[in-house]
Structures are given as structure tokens and as C-alpha cells.
Tab-separated table of C-alpha atoms in Angstrom:
chain	number	residue	atom	x	y	z
X	26	MET	CA	54.180	23.646	-10.131
X	27	MET	CA	55.587	20.997	-7.229
X	28	LYS	CA	52.779	23.111	-5.325
X	29	SER	CA	49.917	23.526	-7.768
X	30	LYS	CA	49.665	19.478	-8.355
X	31	PRO	CA	48.704	19.524	-4.610
X	32	LEU	CA	46.240	22.153	-5.344
X	33	PHE	CA	44.539	20.188	-8.015
X	34	LEU	CA	44.297	16.486	-6.352
X	35	SER	CA	42.475	18.566	-3.757
X	36	ALA	CA	40.202	20.085	-5.505
X	37	VAL	CA	39.744	17.105	-7.852
X	38	LEU	CA	38.912	15.151	-4.928
X	39	LEU	CA	35.883	17.412	-3.532
X	40	LEU	CA	34.550	17.087	-6.621
X	41	PHE	CA	34.155	13.651	-6.141
X	42	SER	CA	33.262	13.398	-3.089
X	43	TYR	CA	30.268	15.947	-4.059
X	44	VAL	CA	29.361	14.100	-7.092
X	45	THR	CA	29.468	11.134	-5.066
X	46	LEU	CA	27.426	12.233	-1.968
X	47	SER	CA	24.881	14.200	-4.442
X	48	ALA	CA	23.996	10.013	-5.938
X	49	GLN	CA	23.475	8.384	-2.945
X	50	PRO	CA	19.900	7.727	-3.015
X	51	LEU	CA	17.269	9.111	-0.396
X	52	ARG	CA	15.195	7.247	1.232
X	53	LYS	CA	11.614	8.140	3.061
X	54	ASN	CA	9.861	5.835	4.819
X	55	SER	CA	6.999	6.184	6.876
X	56	GLN	CA	5.086	4.364	9.420
X	57	MET	CA	1.322	3.817	10.069
X	58	VAL	CA	-1.682	2.623	11.326
X	59	GLY	CA	-5.300	3.144	11.026
X	60	ILE	CA	-8.469	1.807	12.177
X	61	GLY	CA	-12.154	2.459	10.383
X	62	PRO	CA	-14.996	0.835	8.603
X	63	THR	CA	-14.706	-3.046	7.194
X	64	GLN	CA	-17.236	-4.262	4.465
X	65	VAL	CA	-17.037	-7.850	3.232
X	66	LEU	CA	-19.288	-9.768	1.201
X	67	ASP	CA	-18.213	-13.700	-0.043
X	68	THR	CA	-21.026	-15.791	-1.336
X	69	TYR	CA	-18.547	-19.008	-1.230
X	70	LEU	CA	-19.351	-18.833	2.168
X	71	SER	CA	-22.228	-16.867	3.207
X	72	ALA	CA	-24.956	-14.795	0.645
X	73	GLU	CA	-24.876	-11.964	3.833
X	74	HIS	CA	-22.845	-8.503	3.624
X	75	PHE	CA	-21.249	-7.853	7.066
X	76	SER	CA	-19.848	-4.826	8.327
X	77	GLY	CA	-17.269	-4.103	11.038
X	78	THR	CA	-14.382	-2.527	12.144
X	79	GLY	CA	-11.144	-3.405	11.471
X	80	LEU	CA	-7.137	-2.117	12.377
X	81	THR	CA	-4.594	-1.561	9.317
X	82	TYR	CA	-0.899	-1.477	9.717
X	83	LEU	CA	0.745	0.667	6.620
X	84	SER	CA	5.284	0.824	5.574
X	85	HIS	CA	5.439	3.213	2.876
X	86	THR	CA	8.749	3.708	1.591
X	87	GLU	CA	10.064	5.487	-1.526
X	88	ARG	CA	13.612	5.574	-2.715
X	89	LEU	CA	15.074	8.064	-5.009
X	90	LYS	CA	18.492	9.563	-6.444
X	91	GLN	CA	18.802	13.155	-5.739
X	92	ASP	CA	21.126	13.139	-9.429
X	93	SER	CA	18.393	11.693	-10.716
X	94	ALA	CA	14.824	12.971	-9.006
X	95	CYS	CA	12.891	11.767	-12.162
X	96	LEU	CA	13.193	8.000	-10.978
X	97	SER	CA	11.964	6.451	-7.823
X	98	THR	CA	10.504	3.217	-6.395
X	99	LEU	CA	7.982	2.530	-4.562
X	100	ILE	CA	7.811	-0.143	-1.342
X	101	GLU	CA	4.684	-0.985	0.060
X	102	HIS	CA	3.545	-3.369	3.412
X	103	GLU	CA	-0.146	-2.615	4.336
X	104	ALA	CA	-1.429	-5.574	6.975
X	105	SER	CA	-4.895	-5.643	8.036
X	106	LEU	CA	-7.233	-7.119	10.174
X	107	SER	CA	-11.225	-6.831	10.534
X	108	GLN	CA	-14.203	-8.149	12.666
X	109	VAL	CA	-17.006	-8.101	10.920
X	110	HIS	CA	-20.599	-9.393	11.580
X	111	ASP	CA	-24.316	-10.207	10.272
X	112	ARG	CA	-27.236	-6.951	9.403
X	113	ALA	CA	-28.952	-9.216	12.095
X	114	ASP	CA	-25.538	-9.495	14.455
X	115	SER	CA	-26.052	-13.082	14.777
X	116	LYS	CA	-23.406	-14.214	12.597
X	117	GLN	CA	-19.375	-13.141	12.325
X	118	GLU	CA	-16.547	-13.045	10.206
X	119	LEU	CA	-12.675	-12.582	10.398
X	120	GLU	CA	-11.358	-11.059	7.694
X	121	GLY	CA	-7.103	-10.529	7.352
X	122	ALA	CA	-4.856	-9.654	4.375
X	123	TYR	CA	-1.434	-8.828	3.793
X	124	ASN	CA	-0.091	-6.694	0.768
X	125	LEU	CA	3.266	-5.767	-0.839
X	126	TYR	CA	3.647	-3.131	-3.692
X	127	TRP	CA	6.273	-2.713	-5.381
X	128	GLY	CA	7.066	-0.527	-8.426
X	129	LYS	CA	8.975	2.597	-10.517
X	130	LEU	CA	7.505	5.923	-10.952
X	131	TYR	CA	8.443	8.480	-13.095
X	132	GLY	CA	8.032	12.179	-12.161
X	133	TRP	CA	8.286	15.818	-13.214
X	134	HIS	CA	8.065	18.842	-10.738
X	135	LEU	CA	6.568	21.866	-11.793
X	136	LEU	CA	5.434	25.227	-10.253
X	137	ASN	CA	8.783	26.104	-8.981
X	138	ARG	CA	9.039	22.840	-7.811
X	139	ARG	CA	5.771	22.831	-5.266
X	140	LEU	CA	3.978	20.670	-7.294
X	141	HIS	CA	5.169	17.026	-8.114
X	142	LEU	CA	3.652	14.806	-10.368
X	143	GLN	CA	3.872	10.543	-11.284
X	144	ALA	CA	3.145	8.732	-13.075
X	145	GLY	CA	4.122	4.548	-13.519
X	146	GLY	CA	3.352	0.953	-12.382
X	147	VAL	CA	3.248	-1.228	-8.644
X	148	VAL	CA	3.220	-4.816	-8.900
X	149	ASN	CA	0.383	-6.159	-6.234
X	150	ALA	CA	1.001	-9.672	-4.589
X	151	SER	CA	-1.926	-9.891	-1.915
X	152	LEU	CA	-2.619	-12.857	0.518
X	153	GLY	CA	-5.311	-13.199	2.821
X	154	PHE	CA	-8.276	-15.361	4.663
X	155	ILE	CA	-12.278	-14.679	5.767
X	156	TYR	CA	-13.774	-16.792	8.324
X	157	ASN	CA	-17.124	-17.487	9.203
X	158	THR	CA	-17.489	-18.718	12.818
X	159	SER	CA	-20.570	-20.343	12.474
X	160	ASN	CA	-19.780	-22.638	9.323
X	161	SER	CA	-18.727	-25.874	9.970
X	162	ASN	CA	-18.432	-26.942	5.459
X	163	ASN	CA	-16.247	-24.581	4.484
X	164	PRO	CA	-16.085	-22.246	7.122
X	165	ALA	CA	-12.878	-20.617	5.208
X	166	GLN	CA	-11.907	-18.622	2.004
X	167	ALA	CA	-8.503	-17.902	1.064
X	168	ARG	CA	-7.673	-15.050	-0.853
X	169	ALA	CA	-4.394	-15.021	-2.884
X	170	ALA	CA	-3.517	-12.456	-6.621
X	171	LEU	CA	-1.259	-10.721	-8.007
X	172	ASN	CA	-1.958	-8.151	-10.300
X	173	LEU	CA	-0.158	-5.321	-12.231
X	174	MET	CA	-1.636	-1.718	-11.137
X	175	PRO	CA	-1.515	1.268	-12.729
X	176	THR	CA	-0.317	3.917	-10.353
X	177	GLY	CA	-0.493	7.939	-10.417
X	178	VAL	CA	0.507	10.228	-7.613
X	179	ALA	CA	0.657	14.040	-7.071
X	180	SER	CA	2.679	15.673	-4.069
X	181	TYR	CA	1.953	19.662	-2.932
X	182	ARG	CA	4.455	21.354	-1.201
X	183	PHE	CA	3.001	24.905	0.780
X	184	CYS	CA	3.318	26.547	4.336
X	185	LEU	CA	1.029	26.939	6.352
X	186	PHE	CA	1.565	29.428	9.834
X	187	GLY	CA	5.315	29.658	8.646
X	188	LYS	CA	5.173	25.971	9.199
X	189	PRO	CA	6.408	23.444	5.281
X	190	PHE	CA	3.673	20.484	4.847
X	191	GLN	CA	2.659	18.092	2.169
X	192	ALA	CA	0.041	17.093	0.626
X	193	ARG	CA	-0.365	13.814	-1.245
X	194	TYR	CA	-2.460	11.233	-3.216
X	195	GLU	CA	-1.849	7.924	-4.344
X	196	LEU	CA	-4.244	6.510	-6.380
X	197	ASN	CA	-3.796	2.612	-8.125
X	198	LEU	CA	-5.798	0.655	-10.478
X	199	PRO	CA	-6.122	-2.551	-11.609
X	200	LEU	CA	-5.263	-3.568	-15.302
X	201	CYS	CA	-4.527	-7.379	-15.062
X	202	GLY	CA	-3.346	-10.613	-13.029
X	203	ILE	CA	-3.669	-13.601	-12.237
X	204	ARG	CA	-6.325	-15.302	-8.844
X	205	PHE	CA	-6.860	-18.071	-6.131
X	206	SER	CA	-10.936	-19.239	-6.092
X	207	PRO	CA	-12.977	-21.874	-5.362
X	208	HIS	CA	-16.198	-23.225	-7.418
X	209	TYR	CA	-19.493	-22.742	-5.534
X	210	GLY	CA	-19.393	-25.473	-3.517
X	211	GLN	CA	-16.313	-26.954	-3.994
X	212	SER	CA	-14.556	-27.590	-0.666
X	213	TYR	CA	-10.713	-27.034	-0.277
X	214	TYR	CA	-10.391	-30.979	0.410
X	215	GLU	CA	-11.303	-31.706	-2.828
X	216	ILE	CA	-8.950	-28.868	-4.371
X	217	PHE	CA	-5.970	-29.869	-2.107
X	218	SER	CA	-6.214	-33.730	-1.007
X	219	ARG	CA	-8.048	-35.490	-4.217
X	220	GLY	CA	-6.920	-32.832	-6.255
X	221	ASP	CA	-10.046	-32.011	-8.290
X	222	ASN	CA	-9.026	-29.045	-10.029
X	223	ASP	CA	-11.139	-27.180	-11.604
X	224	HIS	CA	-9.980	-23.349	-12.642
X	225	ASN	CA	-8.757	-22.276	-9.887
X	226	VAL	CA	-6.192	-20.399	-10.635
X	227	VAL	CA	-8.318	-17.548	-12.952
X	228	ALA	CA	-6.274	-14.748	-14.974
X	229	THR	CA	-8.329	-11.307	-13.936
X	230	SER	CA	-8.393	-7.984	-15.355
X	231	PHE	CA	-10.262	-4.774	-14.650
X	232	VAL	CA	-13.396	-5.823	-15.997
X	233	THR	CA	-13.969	-9.108	-13.177
X	234	ALA	CA	-11.541	-7.999	-10.421
X	235	PRO	CA	-12.000	-3.979	-10.380
X	236	GLU	CA	-10.216	-1.989	-7.372
X	237	TRP	CA	-10.070	1.285	-6.356
X	238	ARG	CA	-7.063	1.699	-4.012
X	239	GLN	CA	-6.168	4.969	-2.703
X	240	LEU	CA	-3.893	7.064	-0.177
X	241	ILE	CA	-4.183	10.481	0.981
X	242	THR	CA	-1.577	11.703	3.405
X	243	LEU	CA	-1.105	15.315	5.132
X	244	ASP	CA	2.803	15.853	6.429
X	245	ALA	CA	3.333	18.212	9.767
X	246	GLN	CA	7.155	18.605	9.715
X	247	LEU	CA	8.251	18.505	13.241
X	248	SER	CA	12.276	18.501	12.585
X	249	ARG	CA	14.535	18.128	9.701
X	250	ARG	CA	13.916	13.935	9.330
X	251	ILE	CA	10.735	13.472	11.406
X	252	THR	CA	7.250	14.677	10.238
X	253	LEU	CA	3.850	13.863	11.518
X	254	ARG	CA	2.030	12.301	9.246
X	255	ILE	CA	-2.037	11.856	9.140
X	256	GLY	CA	-4.073	10.337	6.266
X	257	TYR	CA	-6.848	7.670	4.901
X	258	LEU	CA	-6.273	4.535	3.080
X	259	GLY	CA	-9.464	4.011	1.043
X	260	ASN	CA	-9.384	0.077	-1.235
X	261	MET	CA	-12.704	-1.382	-2.674
X	262	GLN	CA	-11.811	-4.947	-3.711
X	263	GLN	CA	-14.455	-7.013	-5.913
X	264	ALA	CA	-14.199	-10.005	-8.010
X	265	ARG	CA	-16.794	-12.051	-9.383
X	266	ILE	CA	-15.085	-15.343	-10.660
X	267	ASN	CA	-15.883	-19.026	-11.062
X	268	GLY	CA	-19.872	-18.175	-10.111
X	269	LEU	CA	-18.809	-16.232	-6.829
X	270	ARG	CA	-18.893	-12.968	-5.741
X	271	GLN	CA	-16.207	-11.072	-2.970
X	272	HIS	CA	-15.939	-7.347	-2.235
X	273	VAL	CA	-13.919	-6.464	0.333
X	274	TYR	CA	-14.164	-2.471	1.026
X	275	THR	CA	-11.679	-0.914	3.925
X	276	HIS	CA	-12.383	2.776	5.047
X	277	ARG	CA	-9.313	3.946	7.344
X	278	PHE	CA	-8.258	6.819	8.724
X	279	LEU	CA	-4.416	7.119	9.226
X	280	ILE	CA	-1.107	8.515	11.924
X	281	GLY	CA	2.125	7.908	11.887
X	282	PHE	CA	5.158	9.268	10.984
X	283	THR	CA	7.423	9.644	8.219
X	284	ARG	CA	11.549	9.688	8.461
X	285	CYS	CA	14.157	10.032	5.613
X	286	PHE	CA	17.891	8.527	5.105
X	287	THR	CA	20.809	9.339	3.027
X	288	LEU	CA	21.657	5.698	2.314
X	289	THR	CA	25.009	4.376	1.323
X	290	PRO	CA	26.412	2.365	-1.210
X	291	HIS	CA	26.623	-0.532	1.677
X	292	ALA	CA	23.231	0.316	3.110
X	293	LEU	CA	22.044	-0.659	-0.381
């Protein structure tokens, strides 16, 4: 009996260690850079349509627990900067934005776990600007918004030439939110210095501020922890608020790397 107790305790400790390790969350993080065309219209600054080229940095992180793979946390940091010009190439604008996406997704595994479908929602906090280099009066437009966005993801694993690949599609659509916007002809001096606020923080919906954001990626595994990722990020943003129209259309062709980590409780 005395010898059986250490064996029993050892078995319990091994089982506990296995359960603890299996419950540790996994984190998959991708770092990508992209380049592509940008189109801008902001009637607060100009009635002209501007087009040019922009750069984007995208950090994409997904956290999930091995013992609860149905629920995951999605975190994305997106920063972009574009230089655009009008059709006559006589005026220029600079457009920049930072977007934080944070949300929860619930997933289902199908086709012998090759297909992974996820649905949920993210909160999008956005800050940005549009600067017209030719305007002397009201040369810049600030962009600030907070949105709730339903999100859907489809991932498919397959083999090609004996190598593992994964194709992934992510779609974000707006539901409701709030947005800052001046009125036509209203200066920022009037808003912030004189305090002449006039409905400058506006509730928005998919009708007044429609958006179509999609991320398509293809992963090619290079090692057990590192994967090459190429993809496309497209974001079509529109708004019609306070008598102003604005749209920012960006298309980016991305390349980067993905790494997988197992997080310890101290790293959380």
C-alpha cells in the first residue's frame, strides 16, 4: 500500500499537468505590411475626388484555449498613410488612420476539422485625418469614430505539393456607432475655441456610415512555429453626416509572417 501511494500521486500530478497545459491559451500573431491604391473624397475640404497610393501596417492576433476552441479573442491593429492627388494632379492630400479592432468569435469545425467557421462581433475604435495641402482655410479634417461591427470568418486547411496551407477570409460590417463630424463651413476654431458645438458627435448606422472591410490571406507553413502569409485587405468606408460626404477606399496587397505561441498564466 505504501508503494502504491507514490504511484497514485505521480499519476494524479501527470494528469493535472496535462490538463493545465492543454488549457493554456494559444496565440497566433501575424505582422504584415501592404501597399496599394487609395481613393479619397471629403466635401468638407474639396468636392474633388483624390486618388493615389498608400502603405498599411497590420498586426493580427487571435487567442484561443485548446480546451475551448469554440471561443476566441480577435485583436487587430491597423495603421495606414496615403498620399493622393486630384484628377488634374494640381492638388494633393495626405490621409492617415489608425484602427483598433477587438472582439469575440464563436467557431464551428467542419469537414474533419479542415473548415473552421467563426461568427461574432468586434468593437472598432478609429482615429485619423485628411490634410489638403492647398487649402488655407480649414485645411484638415479629423476622423474619429467608434463602431460595433458584426464579423464572420472562414478558414480552410489543405495540402498542396505535400505542404500544408490555410486560406482565410474575414468580413467586418458596421451595425451602429458614433462619429465626430463638423458641418459644412464650420471651422474647428468655432468648435473647440469658441465652443460653438452643433451636433458634432453623431450616432451612425449601416445606412449613414456604410463600410465593407474584408481580409483575405493565404498561409504557407515554413516551420512548426513560423508561417509565411500573403493577402489582400480592402476597406470601403463611406459617410453622409451633417451635410458632408466622405469616402475612403483602400486596397492593400499584404505580405508578412505568422507565429504561434503558447501563453503561460504569467503572460496573461
